[in-house]
Amino acid sequence: MIDPELSSTPYQGAMSKPAPRGPACDYPTAWQVNMSETIATSPVSSQTRWAAVSCIVIASIASALHVGKATIAIPWLQQEFDASMALLSWVMSAFPMVGVFGGIIAGVLVRNWGDRRLLLLGLLILGIASIAGAQAPSFAWLLGTRFIEGLGFMIVVVAAPALLNRVTSEDRHNMVFGLWSTFMAGGIALSMLFGPMLGGWRGNWYLTGGLVLAAALSLSVFVKQDKGIPQESSGQRLLPALRQVLGAWSTHALALGFTSYNILFFALMAFLPSFLMQRLGISVAAAGLISAAIVAANILGNLGAGRLLSQGLRPGWLVAATAAAMGCMGAGIFLDDMPATLVVVLCFAFSAVAGIMPATILATAPATAPIPSLAPLSIGWVVQGNYLGQVLGPLLIGTVVGAGGWSAAILLMLVVAIAGVALGLAFDRLDSAQKRER
């Protein structure tokens, strides 16, 4: 049941146009509930605003640099602060820990304040916190700024797709979201490639902070707030809105599918340099270079997803097929008797195929909302599932490998992959049922 008050509330940014239609995103009836007022008061993007799309993608990549910079900085931080590896791991874990609890809150803020405003705020928080962290006199100071960075990054990840959806025409939706979803792999790979060249972690913090602030400036210039989009929304409707979003089972399936993806992906990528050093007998520098290339291969899947969706493949089936492929290849990677060369080939294939899933999920998430005005909350909930997987992945693989060696990770890969397949198929059924009901 859709709340009549909510259905007449125009959406402040993320879905100011009707939901995307096409062979892969056929949602025409799902968005026809009291839409006359929404369409009348919110501008519809008849064509893709490529300058705005470019700014959003660049800003997202600049934000993802802050994820990868922590991995490169660990040796420098250990030397300067004499901290244990357990304590240093929080420099990396701060980002996903914030997102596990704050994704849907960020969605509420985007809905109430507007997507462009929140994206700018997230970029400013991220940049200022990074520059403040570069001046850290103690490890506690640095860790505190990392949590603030995580807050800014979480806002960016929720607001960016909302704004992107508003400035993209229906016929370019899948392609643009496939392009945008490359930001995480692109940012991490760039950090791994260029971070060691900066001569120390403080220079890395200053540079990435400056880049994200420059991206915010570019966004403020080239992405103007659309006229007719209200900047504030009544907080009195928040609880009914949350009930409607949390009552959409297709959104839950998509969020948990994102969790399964990140468990599989980060179970391999979190310790990939160490794994390659042991299996291949190579140096730290060589392992870092190969790892960066493997992470970058994820971009191929991101871009391919947009193509596959545009050709009519159903999102649920794409999620299921990708999870199955990741499980099989991940199990092969951790086989003890697998030739070293084939292990590297499988790592590249694993990363490339895996990229299909996040692009598919992020392109589909806005349309799972019961009505357009609730799209930011649905995106926030799905992103929360993403962060949950980022927390669980390294934790689970560390526990399993510590107990039974690298080969013990095979069972983890297969179990999580089966769960991902089930969630993809469940989403397909739930999504079809929602369309019929509407």
XYZ file of N, CA and C in Angstrom, residues 98-269:
516
model
N 31.322 3.064 8.685
C 30.395 4.199 8.666
C 29.201 3.883 7.765
N 29.472 3.292 6.613
C 28.413 3.023 5.648
C 27.425 1.964 6.080
N 27.869 1.002 6.883
C 26.966 -0.064 7.334
C 25.781 0.511 8.085
N 26.010 1.574 8.838
C 24.953 2.146 9.665
C 24.348 3.429 9.099
N 25.000 4.019 8.100
C 24.540 5.333 7.675
C 23.987 5.449 6.277
N 23.930 4.358 5.524
C 23.488 4.445 4.140
C 22.093 5.012 3.975
N 21.153 4.480 4.717
C 19.767 4.938 4.557
C 19.591 6.339 5.148
N 20.420 6.695 6.150
C 20.372 8.059 6.679
C 20.806 9.049 5.598
N 21.847 8.673 4.856
C 22.276 9.512 3.737
C 21.169 9.636 2.706
N 20.434 8.551 2.492
C 19.310 8.604 1.567
C 18.236 9.566 2.026
N 17.981 9.589 3.315
C 17.002 10.536 3.876
C 17.455 11.974 3.632
N 18.739 12.235 3.860
C 19.261 13.588 3.656
C 19.176 14.005 2.197
N 19.481 13.076 1.288
C 19.369 13.392 -0.136
C 17.938 13.723 -0.492
N 17.000 12.972 0.044
C 15.577 13.199 -0.247
C 15.128 14.548 0.304
N 15.620 14.920 1.464
C 15.162 16.150 2.102
C 15.874 17.406 1.596
N 17.154 17.293 1.279
C 17.952 18.470 0.950
C 18.302 18.594 -0.525
N 18.163 17.520 -1.291
C 18.499 17.568 -2.709
C 19.806 16.863 -3.017
N 19.855 16.205 -4.172
C 21.006 15.385 -4.528
C 22.271 16.196 -4.769
N 22.162 17.309 -5.512
C 23.340 18.111 -5.820
C 23.944 18.704 -4.547
N 23.087 19.226 -3.685
C 23.567 19.826 -2.443
C 24.297 18.795 -1.588
N 23.742 17.587 -1.482
C 24.366 16.555 -0.655
C 25.660 16.050 -1.270
N 25.703 15.952 -2.607
C 26.942 15.505 -3.246
C 28.071 16.502 -2.979
N 27.761 17.793 -3.092
C 28.763 18.814 -2.790
C 29.208 18.740 -1.325
N 28.251 18.530 -0.425
C 28.582 18.424 0.995
C 29.495 17.229 1.255
N 29.173 16.090 0.640
C 30.001 14.909 0.827
C 31.422 15.113 0.328
N 31.570 15.756 -0.823
C 32.900 16.027 -1.362
C 33.686 16.969 -0.460
N 33.012 18.000 0.059
C 33.687 18.947 0.950
C 34.138 18.270 2.242
N 33.271 17.437 2.815
C 33.646 16.717 4.042
C 34.857 15.832 3.778
N 34.817 15.110 2.673
C 35.903 14.188 2.329
C 37.217 14.932 2.130
N 37.179 16.037 1.377
C 38.405 16.785 1.103
C 38.998 17.443 2.326
N 38.148 18.089 3.112
C 38.638 18.784 4.309
C 39.191 17.787 5.328
N 38.508 16.654 5.501
C 38.976 15.644 6.452
C 40.310 15.058 6.020
N 40.493 14.872 4.715
C 41.765 14.323 4.220
C 42.915 15.279 4.484
N 42.703 16.567 4.229
C 43.749 17.558 4.477
C 44.040 17.667 5.974
N 42.991 17.586 6.790
C 43.204 17.608 8.244
C 43.966 16.373 8.691
N 43.662 15.221 8.080
C 44.374 13.997 8.424
C 45.839 14.050 8.058
N 46.174 14.764 6.979
C 47.576 14.880 6.561
C 48.419 15.600 7.603
N 47.773 16.367 8.482
C 48.489 17.112 9.526
C 48.450 16.391 10.871
N 48.050 15.130 10.860
C 47.838 14.397 12.103
C 49.105 14.305 12.951
N 49.054 14.779 14.207
C 50.202 14.650 15.106
C 50.232 13.284 15.802
N 49.109 12.533 15.701
C 49.027 11.234 16.362
C 48.153 10.300 15.536
N 48.265 9.015 15.853
C 47.473 8.038 15.124
C 45.987 8.196 15.439
N 45.666 8.572 16.671
C 44.256 8.765 17.047
C 43.632 9.888 16.210
N 44.394 10.958 16.000
C 43.915 12.067 15.151
C 43.640 11.546 13.739
N 44.586 10.792 13.191
C 44.436 10.258 11.836
C 43.209 9.365 11.739
N 43.024 8.504 12.722
C 41.895 7.582 12.694
C 40.574 8.344 12.776
N 40.538 9.404 13.586
C 39.320 10.197 13.676
C 38.963 10.854 12.353
N 39.981 11.370 11.661
C 39.705 11.994 10.359
C 39.292 10.957 9.321
N 39.773 9.721 9.461
C 39.364 8.669 8.520
C 37.875 8.359 8.672
N 37.366 8.365 9.894
C 35.928 8.145 10.082
C 35.132 9.293 9.460
N 35.642 10.510 9.567
C 34.959 11.646 8.940
C 35.028 11.524 7.419
N 36.166 11.090 6.891
C 36.275 10.821 5.462
C 35.231 9.781 5.038
N 35.090 8.746 5.847
C 34.113 7.707 5.535
C 32.702 8.251 5.463
N 32.381 9.207 6.341
C 31.072 9.861 6.304
C 30.883 10.600 4.980
N 31.899 11.375 4.582
C 31.802 12.103 3.318
C 31.679 11.170 2.127
N 32.450 10.083 2.137
C 32.413 9.131 1.020
C 31.050 8.457 0.925
N 30.476 8.103 2.064
C 29.158 7.467 2.061
C 28.110 8.398 1.451
N 28.167 9.683 1.780
C 27.225 10.646 1.210
C 27.405 10.736 -0.300
N 28.655 10.731 -0.757
C 28.934 10.788 -2.187
C 28.332 9.578 -2.902
N 28.525 8.395 -2.330
C 28.082 7.163 -2.983
C 26.560 7.100 -3.085
N 25.855 7.712 -2.151
C 24.385 7.722 -2.211
C 23.876 8.866 -3.089
N 24.486 10.036 -2.974
C 23.993 11.201 -3.717
C 24.356 11.161 -5.191
N 25.521 10.626 -5.525
C 25.970 10.639 -6.920
C 25.019 9.895 -7.857
N 24.607 8.641 -7.545
C 23.676 7.978 -8.466
C 22.316 8.659 -8.531
N 21.901 9.297 -7.426
C 20.634 10.017 -7.439
C 20.697 11.194 -8.407
N 21.772 11.970 -8.321
C 21.942 13.104 -9.225
C 22.162 12.622 -10.659
N 22.924 11.559 -10.809
C 23.205 11.018 -12.142
C 21.917 10.589 -12.835
N 21.037 9.982 -12.077
C 19.769 9.521 -12.643
C 18.927 10.693 -13.154
N 19.078 11.846 -12.500
C 18.282 13.016 -12.876
C 18.799 13.697 -14.134
N 20.097 13.616 -14.396
C 20.663 14.328 -15.543
C 20.868 13.414 -16.748
N 20.350 12.191 -16.662
C 20.538 11.218 -17.741
C 19.206 10.908 -18.402
N 19.188 10.882 -19.701
C 17.964 10.527 -20.427
C 17.727 9.029 -20.323
N 16.489 8.621 -20.562
C 16.114 7.228 -20.389
C 16.919 6.299 -21.286
N 17.157 6.704 -22.526
C 17.831 5.817 -23.463
C 19.320 5.650 -23.166
N 19.903 6.519 -22.326
C 21.315 6.424 -21.975
C 21.529 5.931 -20.543
N 20.451 5.576 -19.871
C 20.521 5.240 -18.453
C 21.504 4.108 -18.165
N 21.353 2.974 -18.835
C 22.207 1.820 -18.550
C 23.665 2.094 -18.894
N 23.905 2.762 -20.000
C 25.277 3.055 -20.401
C 25.949 3.990 -19.406
N 25.235 5.039 -18.993
C 25.817 6.021 -18.078
C 26.088 5.399 -16.716
N 25.174 4.569 -16.222
C 25.405 3.947 -14.921
C 26.524 2.913 -14.990
N 26.664 2.248 -16.130
C 27.798 1.361 -16.303
C 29.109 2.130 -16.249
N 29.129 3.311 -16.881
C 30.317 4.163 -16.844
C 30.598 4.642 -15.426
N 29.559 5.113 -14.738
C 29.764 5.648 -13.388
C 30.261 4.568 -12.424
N 29.772 3.342 -12.593
C 30.134 2.288 -11.643
C 31.602 1.894 -11.719
N 32.347 2.422 -12.698
C 33.787 2.149 -12.765
C 34.569 2.963 -11.743
N 33.904 3.868 -11.036
C 34.637 4.810 -10.187
C 35.420 4.117 -9.080
N 34.843 3.054 -8.472
C 35.517 2.410 -7.353
C 36.788 1.696 -7.811
N 36.658 0.851 -8.827
C 37.839 0.148 -9.330
C 38.859 1.129 -9.885
N 38.378 2.161 -10.596
C 39.296 3.148 -11.160
C 40.052 3.908 -10.096
N 39.342 4.354 -9.059
C 39.991 5.104 -7.994
C 40.996 4.278 -7.206
N 40.624 3.028 -6.884
C 41.531 2.164 -6.124
C 42.769 1.831 -6.954
N 42.554 1.509 -8.232
C 43.691 1.168 -9.093
C 44.645 2.349 -9.251
N 44.106 3.549 -9.429
C 44.954 4.732 -9.550
C 45.746 4.981 -8.267
N 45.119 4.750 -7.129
C 45.826 4.912 -5.849
C 46.980 3.933 -5.735
N 46.743 2.683 -6.140
C 47.779 1.654 -6.031
C 48.931 1.919 -7.003
N 48.615 2.538 -8.138
C 49.645 2.814 -9.138
C 50.496 4.033 -8.779
N 49.838 5.132 -8.384
C 50.545 6.399 -8.202
C 50.858 6.735 -6.746
N 50.176 6.089 -5.798
C 50.423 6.372 -4.388
C 51.874 6.204 -3.972
N 52.543 5.108 -4.384
C 53.939 4.920 -3.965
C 54.885 5.984 -4.505
N 54.475 6.727 -5.528
C 55.349 7.736 -6.133
C 55.364 9.053 -5.350
N 54.487 9.172 -4.356
C 54.344 10.454 -3.662
C 55.318 10.611 -2.506
N 56.051 9.559 -2.184
C 57.118 9.668 -1.198
C 56.681 9.655 0.246
N 55.438 9.428 0.526
C 54.965 9.392 1.902
C 53.454 9.520 1.968
N 52.885 9.094 3.086
C 51.427 9.069 3.180
C 50.836 10.470 3.300
N 51.559 11.411 3.911
C 50.998 12.755 4.079
C 50.796 13.441 2.727
N 51.740 13.292 1.827
C 51.576 13.856 0.488
C 50.383 13.258 -0.228
N 50.144 11.951 -0.007
C 48.984 11.277 -0.592
C 47.690 11.872 -0.055
N 47.649 12.107 1.238
C 46.456 12.681 1.874
C 46.188 14.106 1.351
N 47.250 14.904 1.237
C 47.081 16.264 0.716
C 46.587 16.242 -0.728
N 47.203 15.410 -1.550
C 46.850 15.370 -2.970
C 45.415 14.920 -3.170
N 45.008 13.821 -2.539
C 43.649 13.312 -2.733
C 42.612 14.273 -2.162
N 42.972 14.956 -1.054
C 42.062 15.961 -0.513
C 41.881 17.126 -1.475
N 42.982 17.587 -2.061
C 42.887 18.673 -3.018
C 42.115 18.291 -4.266
N 42.291 17.051 -4.735
C 41.590 16.608 -5.938
C 40.082 16.555 -5.722
N 39.654 16.105 -4.561
C 38.223 15.989 -4.331
C 37.594 17.370 -4.129
N 38.342 18.318 -3.580
C 37.837 19.684 -3.464
C 37.748 20.346 -4.835
N 38.720 20.048 -5.704
C 38.656 20.560 -7.073
C 37.455 19.973 -7.811
N 37.161 18.703 -7.539
C 35.989 18.078 -8.152
C 34.707 18.737 -7.670
N 34.677 19.129 -6.392
C 33.503 19.826 -5.858
C 33.315 21.175 -6.533
N 34.410 21.873 -6.763
C 34.334 23.164 -7.442
C 33.807 22.992 -8.868
N 34.326 21.999 -9.553
C 33.876 21.721 -10.929
C 32.388 21.380 -10.947
N 31.940 20.597 -9.982
C 30.534 20.214 -9.902
C 29.649 21.432 -9.666
N 30.101 22.338 -8.809
C 29.296 23.524 -8.503
C 29.153 24.439 -9.714
N 30.136 24.390 -10.621
C 30.113 25.242 -11.807
C 29.283 24.630 -12.928
N 29.481 23.339 -13.185
C 28.886 22.710 -14.360
C 27.568 21.990 -14.094
N 27.242 21.746 -12.833
C 25.977 21.068 -12.509
C 25.140 22.025 -11.679
N 24.228 22.713 -12.327
C 23.379 23.674 -11.651
C 22.156 22.990 -11.063
N 21.664 23.578 -9.969
C 20.433 23.072 -9.381
C 19.270 23.358 -10.317
N 18.478 22.336 -10.642
C 17.353 22.529 -11.543
C 16.280 23.385 -10.887
N 15.704 24.275 -11.685
C 14.595 25.073 -11.184
C 13.376 24.184 -10.992
N 12.615 24.507 -9.996
C 11.387 23.749 -9.770
C 11.555 22.574 -8.841
N 12.822 22.272 -8.418
C 13.038 21.170 -7.493
C 13.120 21.728 -6.089
N 12.170 21.432 -5.244
C 12.189 21.961 -3.891
C 13.394 21.468 -3.122
N 13.941 22.297 -2.263
C 15.150 21.950 -1.533
C 14.851 21.386 -0.146
N 13.635 21.438 0.268
C 13.334 20.927 1.592
C 12.086 20.074 1.530
N 12.035 19.121 2.411
C 10.900 18.205 2.450
C 10.453 18.040 3.892
N 9.190 17.853 4.074
C 8.658 17.745 5.427
C 9.147 16.491 6.118
N 9.743 16.653 7.310
C 10.200 15.508 8.076
C 9.057 14.697 8.643
N 7.818 15.239 8.604
C 6.686 14.512 9.150
C 6.401 13.240 8.363
N 6.877 13.151 7.116
C 6.571 11.984 6.302
C 7.698 10.965 6.313
N 8.694 11.167 7.140
C 9.854 10.287 7.122
C 9.506 8.852 7.502
N 8.774 8.670 8.595
C 8.472 7.306 9.038
C 7.635 6.527 8.021
N 6.569 7.131 7.459
C 5.860 6.411 6.398
C 6.757 6.075 5.215
N 7.683 6.981 4.885
C 8.603 6.728 3.773
C 9.500 5.537 4.078
N 10.052 5.488 5.286
C 10.906 4.368 5.664
C 10.134 3.053 5.655
N 8.887 3.101 6.117
C 8.075 1.870 6.121
C 7.870 1.359 4.706
N 7.625 2.267 3.776
C 7.398 1.841 2.402
C 8.665 1.259 1.784
N 9.799 1.895 2.014
C 11.050 1.401 1.450
C 11.424 0.046 2.057
N 11.310 -0.058 3.378
C 11.663 -1.310 4.044
C 10.646 -2.414 3.786
N 9.491 -2.043 3.248
C 8.498 -3.050 2.875
C 8.664 -3.554 1.456
N 9.621 -2.985 0.712
C 9.870 -3.409 -0.676
C 10.893 -4.546 -0.651
N 10.429 -5.783 -0.774
C 11.316 -6.938 -0.655
C 12.324 -7.014 -1.793
N 11.983 -6.461 -2.945
C 12.938 -6.466 -4.050
C 14.165 -5.625 -3.710
N 13.960 -4.528 -2.959
C 15.086 -3.706 -2.531
C 15.978 -4.478 -1.566
N 15.373 -5.240 -0.658
C 16.151 -6.068 0.268
C 16.987 -7.099 -0.488
N 16.378 -7.747 -1.472
C 17.099 -8.761 -2.247
C 18.286 -8.148 -2.977
N 18.078 -6.938 -3.506
C 19.156 -6.255 -4.215
C 20.276 -5.865 -3.245
N 19.903 -5.372 -2.058
C 20.902 -4.977 -1.065
C 21.729 -6.178 -0.610
N 21.065 -7.300 -0.347
C 21.787 -8.492 0.084
C 22.611 -9.087 -1.051
N 22.130 -8.922 -2.296
C 22.932 -9.331 -3.435
C 24.226 -8.533 -3.503
N 24.139 -7.239 -3.185
C 25.325 -6.385 -3.136
C 26.264 -6.847 -2.015
N 25.680 -7.291 -0.898
C 26.488 -7.817 0.196
C 27.272 -9.040 -0.251
N 26.595 -9.963 -0.939
C 27.281 -11.176 -1.404
C 28.404 -10.839 -2.377
N 28.168 -9.866 -3.256
C 29.208 -9.454 -4.193
C 30.453 -8.972 -3.461
N 30.258 -8.104 -2.486
C 31.402 -7.516 -1.803
C 32.126 -8.507 -0.912
N 31.406 -9.473 -0.353
C 32.089 -10.528 0.400
C 33.025 -11.291 -0.524
N 32.516 -11.678 -1.696
C 33.335 -12.414 -2.656
C 34.503 -11.570 -3.161
N 34.208 -10.327 -3.547
C 35.238 -9.482 -4.165
C 36.327 -9.113 -3.163
N 35.935 -8.632 -1.989
C 36.927 -8.182 -1.033
C 37.592 -9.338 -0.292
N 36.958 -10.517 -0.292
C 37.620 -11.696 0.264
C 38.888 -12.003 -0.517
N 38.859 -11.738 -1.818
C 40.050 -11.937 -2.635
C 40.941 -10.691 -2.651
N 40.348 -9.526 -2.894
C 41.146 -8.321 -3.129
C 41.805 -7.764 -1.860
